[in-house]
mmCIF file of C-alpha atoms in Angstrom:
data_model
loop_
_atom_site.group_PDB
_atom_site.id
_atom_site.type_symbol
_atom_site.label_atom_id
_atom_site.label_comp_id
_atom_site.label_asym_id
_atom_site.label_seq_id
_atom_site.Cartn_x
_atom_site.Cartn_y
_atom_site.Cartn_z
ATOM 1 C CA MET E 167 77.068 106.711 95.358
ATOM 2 C CA ASN E 168 77.950 109.224 98.314
ATOM 3 C CA ASP E 169 78.211 112.789 97.365
ATOM 4 C CA SER E 170 81.750 113.116 98.829
ATOM 5 C CA GLU E 171 83.065 110.522 96.513
ATOM 6 C CA THR E 172 82.218 112.719 93.450
ATOM 7 C CA ILE E 173 83.240 116.053 92.112
ATOM 8 C CA GLY E 174 80.267 116.952 89.975
ATOM 9 C CA LYS E 175 79.654 113.547 88.127
ATOM 10 C CA VAL E 176 83.259 112.722 88.284
ATOM 11 C CA ARG E 177 84.694 110.135 90.977
ATOM 12 C CA VAL E 178 87.265 111.663 93.165
ATOM 13 C CA VAL E 179 89.405 108.543 92.690
ATOM 14 C CA THR E 180 89.270 109.333 88.962
ATOM 15 C CA VAL E 181 90.480 112.798 89.364
ATOM 16 C CA LEU E 182 93.178 111.747 91.705
ATOM 17 C CA GLY E 183 94.308 108.855 89.280
ATOM 18 C CA ALA E 184 94.207 111.072 86.271
ATOM 19 C CA THR E 185 96.496 113.816 88.115
ATOM 20 C CA MET E 186 98.991 111.177 89.072
ATOM 21 C CA LEU E 187 99.182 109.699 85.624
ATOM 22 C CA VAL E 188 99.545 113.027 83.989
ATOM 23 C CA THR E 189 102.092 114.202 86.432
ATOM 24 C CA GLY E 190 104.082 110.868 86.038
ATOM 25 C CA ILE E 191 104.163 110.971 82.407
ATOM 26 C CA TYR E 192 105.287 114.561 82.192
ATOM 27 C CA TYR E 193 108.355 114.052 84.538
ATOM 28 C CA LEU E 194 109.211 110.804 82.822
ATOM 29 C CA ILE E 195 109.245 112.595 79.351
ATOM 30 C CA LEU E 196 111.502 115.394 80.865
ATOM 31 C CA ARG E 197 113.741 112.760 82.502
ATOM 32 C CA LEU E 198 114.183 110.461 79.503
ATOM 33 C CA MET E 199 115.189 113.087 77.066
ATOM 34 C CA ASP E 200 118.197 113.558 79.057
ATOM 35 C CA PHE E 201 118.763 110.158 80.818
ATOM 36 C CA SER E 202 121.978 108.674 81.927
ATOM 37 C CA ASP E 203 122.478 105.466 83.652
ATOM 38 C CA GLU E 204 123.853 107.188 87.078
ATOM 39 C CA PHE E 205 122.155 105.901 90.122
ATOM 40 C CA ASP E 206 120.801 109.327 90.962
ATOM 41 C CA GLU E 207 118.934 109.330 87.411
ATOM 42 C CA ILE E 208 117.636 105.833 88.103
ATOM 43 C CA LEU E 209 116.213 107.027 91.348
ATOM 44 C CA ALA E 210 114.441 109.897 89.528
ATOM 45 C CA VAL E 211 112.988 107.854 86.860
ATOM 46 C CA GLY E 212 111.836 105.176 89.354
ATOM 47 C CA SER E 213 110.004 107.852 91.648
ATOM 48 C CA TYR E 214 108.095 108.932 88.421
ATOM 49 C CA VAL E 215 107.310 105.275 87.367
ATOM 50 C CA VAL E 216 105.746 104.612 90.826
ATOM 51 C CA ILE E 217 103.591 107.810 90.392
ATOM 52 C CA THR E 218 102.557 106.796 86.910
ATOM 53 C CA ALA E 219 101.962 103.186 87.622
ATOM 54 C CA VAL E 220 99.604 103.959 90.742
ATOM 55 C CA GLY E 221 97.667 106.648 88.763
ATOM 56 C CA LEU E 222 97.126 103.981 86.140
ATOM 57 C CA TRP E 223 96.228 101.388 88.520
ATOM 58 C CA ILE E 224 93.582 103.816 90.327
ATOM 59 C CA LEU E 225 92.163 104.678 86.810
ATOM 60 C CA ILE E 226 91.824 100.958 85.872
ATOM 61 C CA HIS E 227 90.222 100.076 89.346
ATOM 62 C CA LYS E 228 88.031 103.327 89.306
ATOM 63 C CA GLU E 229 85.226 101.421 91.320
ATOM 64 C CA MET E 230 87.522 101.075 94.521
ATOM 65 C CA ARG E 231 86.408 102.987 97.498
ATOM 66 C CA MET E 232 87.689 106.551 97.805
ATOM 67 C CA ARG E 233 89.485 105.901 100.993
ATOM 68 C CA GLU E 234 91.376 103.024 99.500
ATOM 69 C CA GLY E 235 92.529 105.145 96.481
ATOM 70 C CA VAL E 236 93.491 108.039 98.545
ATOM 71 C CA TYR E 237 95.641 106.164 100.911
ATOM 72 C CA LEU E 238 97.161 104.216 98.073
ATOM 73 C CA CYS E 239 98.006 107.387 96.293
ATOM 74 C CA GLY E 240 99.675 108.395 99.595
ATOM 75 C CA LEU E 241 101.936 105.402 99.475
ATOM 76 C CA ALA E 242 103.069 106.150 95.985
ATOM 77 C CA ILE E 243 103.698 109.930 96.628
ATOM 78 C CA GLY E 244 105.548 109.029 99.655
ATOM 79 C CA THR E 245 107.820 106.558 97.985
ATOM 80 C CA ALA E 246 108.427 109.036 95.175
ATOM 81 C CA ILE E 247 109.370 111.823 97.550
ATOM 82 C CA VAL E 248 111.897 109.513 99.501
ATOM 83 C CA MET E 249 113.301 108.492 96.046
ATOM 84 C CA GLN E 250 113.487 112.053 94.848
ATOM 85 C CA ASN E 251 115.126 113.501 97.721
ATOM 86 C CA LEU E 252 117.716 110.744 97.875
ATOM 87 C CA MET E 253 118.771 111.792 94.417
ATOM 88 C CA PHE E 254 118.908 115.495 95.274
ATOM 89 C CA MET E 255 120.884 114.725 98.577
ATOM 90 C CA ILE E 256 123.435 112.819 96.260
ATOM 91 C CA LEU E 257 123.567 115.759 93.816
ATOM 92 C CA ASP E 258 123.505 118.815 96.289
ATOM 93 C CA LEU E 259 126.493 119.592 98.479
ATOM 94 C CA ASP E 260 125.191 122.708 100.132
ATOM 95 C CA ASP E 261 124.529 122.234 103.743
ATOM 96 C CA MET E 262 121.241 124.047 103.926
ATOM 97 C CA THR E 263 119.899 122.454 100.860
ATOM 98 C CA PHE E 264 120.737 119.053 102.234
ATOM 99 C CA PHE E 265 119.009 119.420 105.441
ATOM 100 C CA LEU E 266 115.976 120.823 103.694
ATOM 101 C CA GLU E 267 116.032 117.526 101.479
ATOM 102 C CA LEU E 268 116.482 115.410 104.408
ATOM 103 C CA GLY E 269 113.440 117.028 106.212
ATOM 104 C CA SER E 270 111.449 116.303 102.902
ATOM 105 C CA LEU E 271 112.713 112.687 102.778
ATOM 106 C CA VAL E 272 111.442 112.285 106.448
ATOM 107 C CA LEU E 273 108.063 113.681 105.497
ATOM 108 C CA GLY E 274 108.030 111.259 102.653
ATOM 109 C CA ALA E 275 108.677 108.337 104.892
ATOM 110 C CA MET E 276 105.813 109.683 107.328
ATOM 111 C CA LEU E 277 103.485 109.658 104.402
ATOM 112 C CA ILE E 278 104.210 106.153 103.641
ATOM 113 C CA LEU E 279 103.857 105.096 107.218
ATOM 114 C CA PHE E 280 100.550 106.763 107.681
ATOM 115 C CA ALA E 281 99.127 105.478 104.431
ATOM 116 C CA ALA E 282 100.376 101.930 104.975
ATOM 117 C CA GLY E 283 98.931 102.020 108.432
ATOM 118 C CA PHE E 284 95.357 102.739 107.290
ATOM 119 C CA LEU E 285 95.754 100.116 104.508
ATOM 120 C CA PHE E 286 96.675 97.512 107.025
ATOM 121 C CA GLY E 287 93.792 98.217 109.420
ATOM 122 C CA TYR E 288 95.309 100.718 111.857
ATOM 123 C CA GLN E 289 93.257 103.799 112.823
ATOM 124 C CA ILE E 290 95.223 106.617 111.079
ATOM 125 C CA SER E 291 93.742 110.129 111.066
ATOM 126 C CA SER E 292 93.500 111.904 107.591
ATOM 127 C CA LYS E 293 94.776 115.016 109.442
ATOM 128 C CA ARG E 294 98.205 113.463 109.674
ATOM 129 C CA LEU E 295 98.387 113.145 105.918
ATOM 130 C CA LEU E 296 97.128 116.477 105.348
ATOM 131 C CA ILE E 297 99.504 118.163 107.651
ATOM 132 C CA THR E 298 102.382 116.170 106.044
ATOM 133 C CA VAL E 299 101.203 117.202 102.376
ATOM 134 C CA ALA E 300 100.831 120.924 103.585
ATOM 135 C CA ILE E 301 104.598 120.985 104.644
ATOM 136 C CA GLU E 302 105.663 119.441 101.348
ATOM 137 C CA ILE E 303 103.598 122.238 99.611
ATOM 138 C CA LEU E 304 105.404 124.853 101.744
ATOM 139 C CA ILE E 305 108.737 123.398 100.864
ATOM 140 C CA ILE E 306 107.991 123.808 97.299
ATOM 141 C CA ILE E 307 106.643 127.259 97.384
ATOM 142 C CA MET E 308 108.559 128.947 100.159
ATOM 143 C CA PRO E 309 111.952 129.216 98.072
ATOM 144 C CA MET E 310 109.915 130.802 95.143
ATOM 145 C CA PHE E 311 108.203 133.237 97.650
ATOM 146 C CA LEU E 312 111.504 134.201 99.212
ATOM 147 C CA ASP E 313 113.031 134.809 95.813
ATOM 148 C CA TRP E 314 110.042 137.067 94.890
ATOM 149 C CA TYR E 315 109.528 138.857 98.319
ATOM 150 C CA VAL E 316 113.285 139.125 99.488
ATOM 151 C CA LYS E 317 115.352 139.265 96.392
ATOM 152 C CA VAL E 318 112.630 140.948 94.305
ATOM 153 C CA VAL E 319 113.024 138.510 91.597
ATOM 154 C CA PRO E 320 110.203 139.143 88.854
ATOM 155 C CA ALA E 321 107.236 136.804 89.095
ATOM 156 C CA LEU E 322 107.614 135.692 85.418
ATOM 157 C CA THR E 323 111.370 134.771 85.919
ATOM 158 C CA ILE E 324 110.324 132.662 89.075
ATOM 159 C CA ILE E 325 107.810 130.769 86.933
ATOM 160 C CA LYS E 326 110.201 130.215 83.995
ATOM 161 C CA GLU E 327 112.854 128.985 86.526
ATOM 162 C CA ASN E 328 110.613 126.670 88.544
ATOM 163 C CA TYR E 329 108.004 125.470 86.023
ATOM 164 C CA VAL E 330 109.220 121.849 86.417
ATOM 165 C CA GLN E 331 107.861 121.753 89.952
ATOM 166 C CA PHE E 332 104.399 123.114 89.156
ATOM 167 C CA PRO E 333 103.011 119.604 88.103
ATOM 168 C CA LEU E 334 104.060 118.176 91.446
ATOM 169 C CA LEU E 335 102.494 121.145 93.267
ATOM 170 C CA ILE E 336 99.362 120.614 91.447
ATOM 171 C CA LEU E 337 99.334 117.007 92.588
ATOM 172 C CA PHE E 338 99.941 117.931 96.037
ATOM 173 C CA LEU E 339 97.000 120.440 96.044
ATOM 174 C CA VAL E 340 94.702 117.957 94.518
ATOM 175 C CA TYR E 341 95.722 115.427 97.008
ATOM 176 C CA GLY E 342 95.276 117.889 99.875
ATOM 177 C CA PHE E 343 91.908 118.855 98.641
ATOM 178 C CA VAL E 344 90.670 115.197 98.569
ATOM 179 C CA LEU E 345 91.944 114.699 102.080
ATOM 180 C CA THR E 346 89.516 117.349 103.210
ATOM 181 C CA ARG E 347 86.503 115.366 101.658
ATOM 182 C CA ASP E 348 83.786 113.993 104.210
ATOM 183 C CA GLY E 349 84.584 110.301 102.976
ATOM 184 C CA ILE E 350 88.071 110.656 104.022
ATOM 185 C CA ARG E 351 88.005 113.225 107.193
ATOM 186 C CA ASN E 352 85.175 111.204 108.433
ATOM 187 C CA LEU E 353 83.695 107.821 107.908
ATOM 188 C CA SER E 354 81.065 107.635 105.268
ATOM 189 C CA VAL E 355 77.670 106.436 106.315
ATOM 190 C CA LYS E 356 78.210 103.224 104.581
ATOM 191 C CA GLU E 357 81.514 102.603 106.303
ATOM 192 C CA ARG E 358 80.036 103.418 109.612
ATOM 193 C CA ILE E 359 77.300 100.777 109.240
ATOM 194 C CA GLU E 360 80.102 98.366 108.073
ATOM 195 C CA ARG E 361 82.108 99.012 111.151
ATOM 196 C CA ASN E 362 79.117 98.751 113.405
ATOM 197 C CA LEU E 363 78.161 95.366 111.628
ATOM 198 C CA ASP E 364 81.814 94.044 112.277
ATOM 199 C CA SER E 365 81.336 94.978 115.893
ATOM 200 C CA ILE E 366 78.003 92.969 116.157
ATOM 201 C CA GLU E 367 79.477 90.164 114.283
ATOM 202 C CA GLY E 368 82.240 90.086 117.018
ATOM 203 C CA MET E 369 79.606 89.471 119.546
ATOM 204 C CA PHE E 370 78.450 86.278 117.936
ATOM 205 C CA HIS E 371 81.759 84.660 117.001
ATOM 206 C CA SER E 372 84.877 83.756 118.698
ATOM 207 C CA ASP E 373 88.326 84.299 117.498
ATOM 208 C CA ALA E 374 90.159 81.357 115.962
ATOM 209 C CA ASP E 375 92.440 80.966 119.004
ATOM 210 C CA MET E 376 89.969 81.681 121.756
ATOM 211 C CA TYR E 377 90.212 79.481 124.802
ATOM 212 C CA MET E 378 89.549 78.951 128.521
ATOM 213 C CA THR E 379 92.188 77.804 130.806
ATOM 214 C CA PRO E 380 91.690 74.442 132.781
ATOM 215 C CA GLU E 381 91.654 76.187 136.146
ATOM 216 C CA ASP E 382 89.017 78.422 134.984
ATOM 217 C CA ALA E 383 87.167 75.747 133.437
ATOM 218 C CA ASP E 384 87.041 73.896 136.848
ATOM 219 C CA ARG E 385 85.669 77.037 138.591
ATOM 220 C CA VAL E 386 82.858 77.096 136.155
ATOM 221 C CA MET E 387 82.107 73.523 136.587
ATOM 222 C CA ASP E 388 82.099 73.614 140.337
ATOM 223 C CA PRO E 389 79.141 75.680 141.781
ATOM 224 C CA GLY E 390 80.831 75.779 145.209
ATOM 225 C CA ALA E 391 83.817 77.805 143.616
ATOM 226 C CA TRP E 392 81.344 80.588 142.640
ATOM 227 C CA THR E 393 81.069 83.880 144.615
ATOM 228 C CA ARG E 394 78.046 83.918 146.889
ATOM 229 C CA MET E 395 76.071 87.356 146.548
ATOM 230 C CA GLU E 396 74.264 88.945 149.438
ATOM 231 C CA GLY E 397 70.894 90.257 148.438
ATOM 232 C CA GLY E 398 69.631 91.123 144.990
ATOM 233 C CA PRO E 399 68.313 88.666 142.350
ATOM 234 C CA VAL E 400 71.824 87.053 141.888
ATOM 235 C CA GLU E 401 72.584 84.156 144.058
ATOM 236 C CA SER E 402 76.136 83.377 142.962
ATOM 237 C CA GLU E 403 78.382 84.274 139.944
ATOM 238 C CA VAL E 404 81.818 83.617 138.330
ATOM 239 C CA SER E 405 83.687 85.325 135.583
ATOM 240 C CA VAL E 406 86.521 83.986 133.368
ATOM 241 C CA VAL E 407 88.347 85.228 130.633
ATOM 242 C CA LEU E 408 88.143 83.762 127.097
ATOM 243 C CA HIS E 409 91.834 84.212 125.835
ATOM 244 C CA GLY E 410 92.456 85.160 122.285
ATOM 245 C CA GLU E 411 93.604 88.042 120.015
ATOM 246 C CA HIS E 412 90.466 89.762 121.131
ATOM 247 C CA SER E 413 89.934 88.391 124.593
ATOM 248 C CA VAL E 414 86.317 88.797 126.161
ATOM 249 C CA THR E 415 84.942 88.079 129.603
ATOM 250 C CA LEU E 416 82.361 85.288 130.212
ATOM 251 C CA LEU E 417 80.233 86.028 133.213
ATOM 252 C CA PHE E 418 77.960 83.269 134.790
ATOM 253 C CA GLN E 419 75.119 84.083 137.109
ATOM 254 C CA ARG E 420 72.777 81.892 138.874
ATOM 255 C CA MET E 421 69.528 83.669 139.882
ATOM 256 C CA ARG E 422 67.600 83.081 142.990
ATOM 257 C CA GLY E 423 64.789 80.687 142.664
ATOM 258 C CA ASP E 424 64.979 79.734 138.885
ATOM 259 C CA GLY E 425 68.005 77.452 139.105
ATOM 260 C CA ILE E 426 68.831 78.610 135.423
ATOM 261 C CA ILE E 427 72.400 79.780 134.859
ATOM 262 C CA HIS E 428 72.514 82.823 132.762
ATOM 263 C CA ALA E 429 75.894 83.742 130.867
ATOM 264 C CA ILE E 430 76.910 87.180 129.441
ATOM 265 C CA VAL E 431 79.623 87.645 127.131
ATOM 266 C CA LEU E 432 81.416 91.007 127.690
ATOM 267 C CA ASN E 433 84.068 92.529 125.576
ATOM 268 C CA ASN E 434 84.990 95.292 127.762
ATOM 269 C CA GLY E 435 85.445 93.586 131.236
ATOM 270 C CA PRO E 436 83.257 92.074 133.929
ATOM 271 C CA ASP E 437 82.046 95.572 135.145
ATOM 272 C CA SER E 438 80.837 96.877 131.714
ATOM 273 C CA PHE E 439 77.824 95.802 129.689
ATOM 274 C CA ILE E 440 78.827 97.618 126.545
ATOM 275 C CA GLN E 441 78.369 95.197 123.601
ATOM 276 C CA GLY E 442 77.245 92.307 125.983
ATOM 277 C CA PHE E 443 75.187 89.492 124.882
ATOM 278 C CA ARG E 444 73.149 87.173 127.413
ATOM 279 C CA PHE E 445 72.104 83.704 127.010
ATOM 280 C CA ASP E 446 70.629 80.921 129.271
ATOM 281 C CA ILE E 447 72.374 77.582 129.997
ATOM 282 C CA SER E 448 70.389 74.626 131.086
ATOM 283 C CA GLU E 449 73.285 72.050 130.903
ATOM 284 C CA SER E 450 77.002 72.102 130.781
ATOM 285 C CA ILE E 451 79.223 69.192 129.700
ATOM 286 C CA ARG E 452 82.887 69.120 130.212
ATOM 287 C CA ASN E 453 85.370 67.101 127.984
ATOM 288 C CA ASP E 454 89.114 66.945 128.005
ATOM 289 C CA ASP E 455 89.461 69.936 125.563
ATOM 290 C CA SER E 456 86.267 71.837 125.743
ATOM 291 C CA ILE E 457 83.213 72.669 127.646
ATOM 292 C CA THR E 458 79.769 72.675 125.871
ATOM 293 C CA PHE E 459 77.022 74.819 127.131
ATOM 294 C CA TYR E 460 73.435 73.944 125.944
ATOM 295 C CA GLY E 461 70.691 76.363 126.188
ATOM 296 C CA PRO E 462 67.011 76.316 125.205
ATOM 297 C CA ARG E 463 65.754 75.629 121.757
ATOM 298 C CA GLY E 464 68.918 73.762 120.712
ATOM 299 C CA VAL E 465 71.314 76.737 121.110
ATOM 300 C CA PHE E 466 74.758 75.765 122.256
ATOM 301 C CA THR E 467 78.271 77.035 122.437
ATOM 302 C CA ARG E 468 81.469 75.085 122.630
ATOM 303 C CA VAL E 469 84.437 76.583 124.464
ATOM 304 C CA ARG E 470 88.038 75.306 124.050
ATOM 305 C CA VAL E 471 89.842 74.281 127.183
ATOM 306 C CA SER E 472 93.590 74.728 126.883
ATOM 307 C CA GLU E 473 96.718 76.261 128.427
ATOM 308 C CA VAL E 474 97.809 77.633 124.943
ATOM 309 C CA PRO E 475 95.860 78.865 122.036
ATOM 310 C CA ALA E 476 94.404 76.229 119.778
ATOM 311 C CA LYS E 477 95.008 77.090 116.050
ATOM 312 C CA SER E 478 91.658 76.604 114.182
ATOM 313 C CA ARG E 479 89.444 78.324 111.753
ATOM 314 C CA ARG E 480 86.994 81.042 113.049
ATOM 315 C CA ILE E 481 83.866 79.367 114.487
ATOM 316 C CA PRO E 482 80.221 80.365 115.282
ATOM 317 C CA LEU E 483 79.754 81.151 118.947
ATOM 318 C CA PHE E 484 76.098 80.311 118.746
ATOM 319 C CA ARG E 485 74.465 77.786 116.497
ATOM 320 C CA LYS E 486 71.596 75.247 116.278
ATOM 321 C CA ALA E 487 72.315 71.725 117.663
ATOM 322 C CA GLU E 488 72.222 69.082 114.995
ATOM 323 C CA PRO E 489 69.586 66.411 115.415
ATOM 324 C CA GLU E 490 70.824 63.088 116.723
ATOM 325 C CA ALA E 491 70.798 60.261 114.249
#
């Protein structure tokens, strides 16, 4: 287990889940002791139920990766913030308080957006979450600080009047601390390896809807349509785009003297060799809806020919030819 995923011998997700669970139960008990069926009360209880349920979920699934637990927690906290500030905006009529709560509601919505973005595969920096949480912490402590510093209210009185907010403040502080861990701030070694493997896999597989247009297929099959190269080892070449969710460029080159066509798959355009893969082609066969390129030792690749994406399963780009019966 990575050191960044533990605090001592305890997993970070366990600490986070336990903090959420205790905080949610604490507020549920306080609220249910004086509960009414008004809409604002239902919002308050609903927000605490979300915190409690997600905390319990994280504790039950304590083997989940730290990043997943942290961003799931962000969704729960953001949802609770939105629900609570809707409740406060219904109850409070003071203009300054209203706009403060409106700002907190927007921050909660941002927290939901950033956390959901990560869970659905978008590259979301943990710094955005950390900044959002830090502002929420300031919104909680600034009124207390101003009462103490400007109005000279005794610290003990401030604590007695605002004790209800301290569990939520502790939850924010724990969450902010977790967001600074290496496994969240930066990808862990395991996750970097997994991402690199996914990138390598993308070099050897086509997307489910990847295809070549008929016009490009005609150019590939007609050597006279290739661009003649002056000087150098390349006699002629042609490049076409394989269209799909992640389009790539397929570059064909005929070298001087050997008569073998060399194909290169590039995922950064025809002028880049980043993550390129090269294979030789000894024979090309065109059908109505595909071109099959055969190479040495039974390796072949089949490319769809279509004007529109063809819906199909993800297929290997390189595989062994099956022996004929």
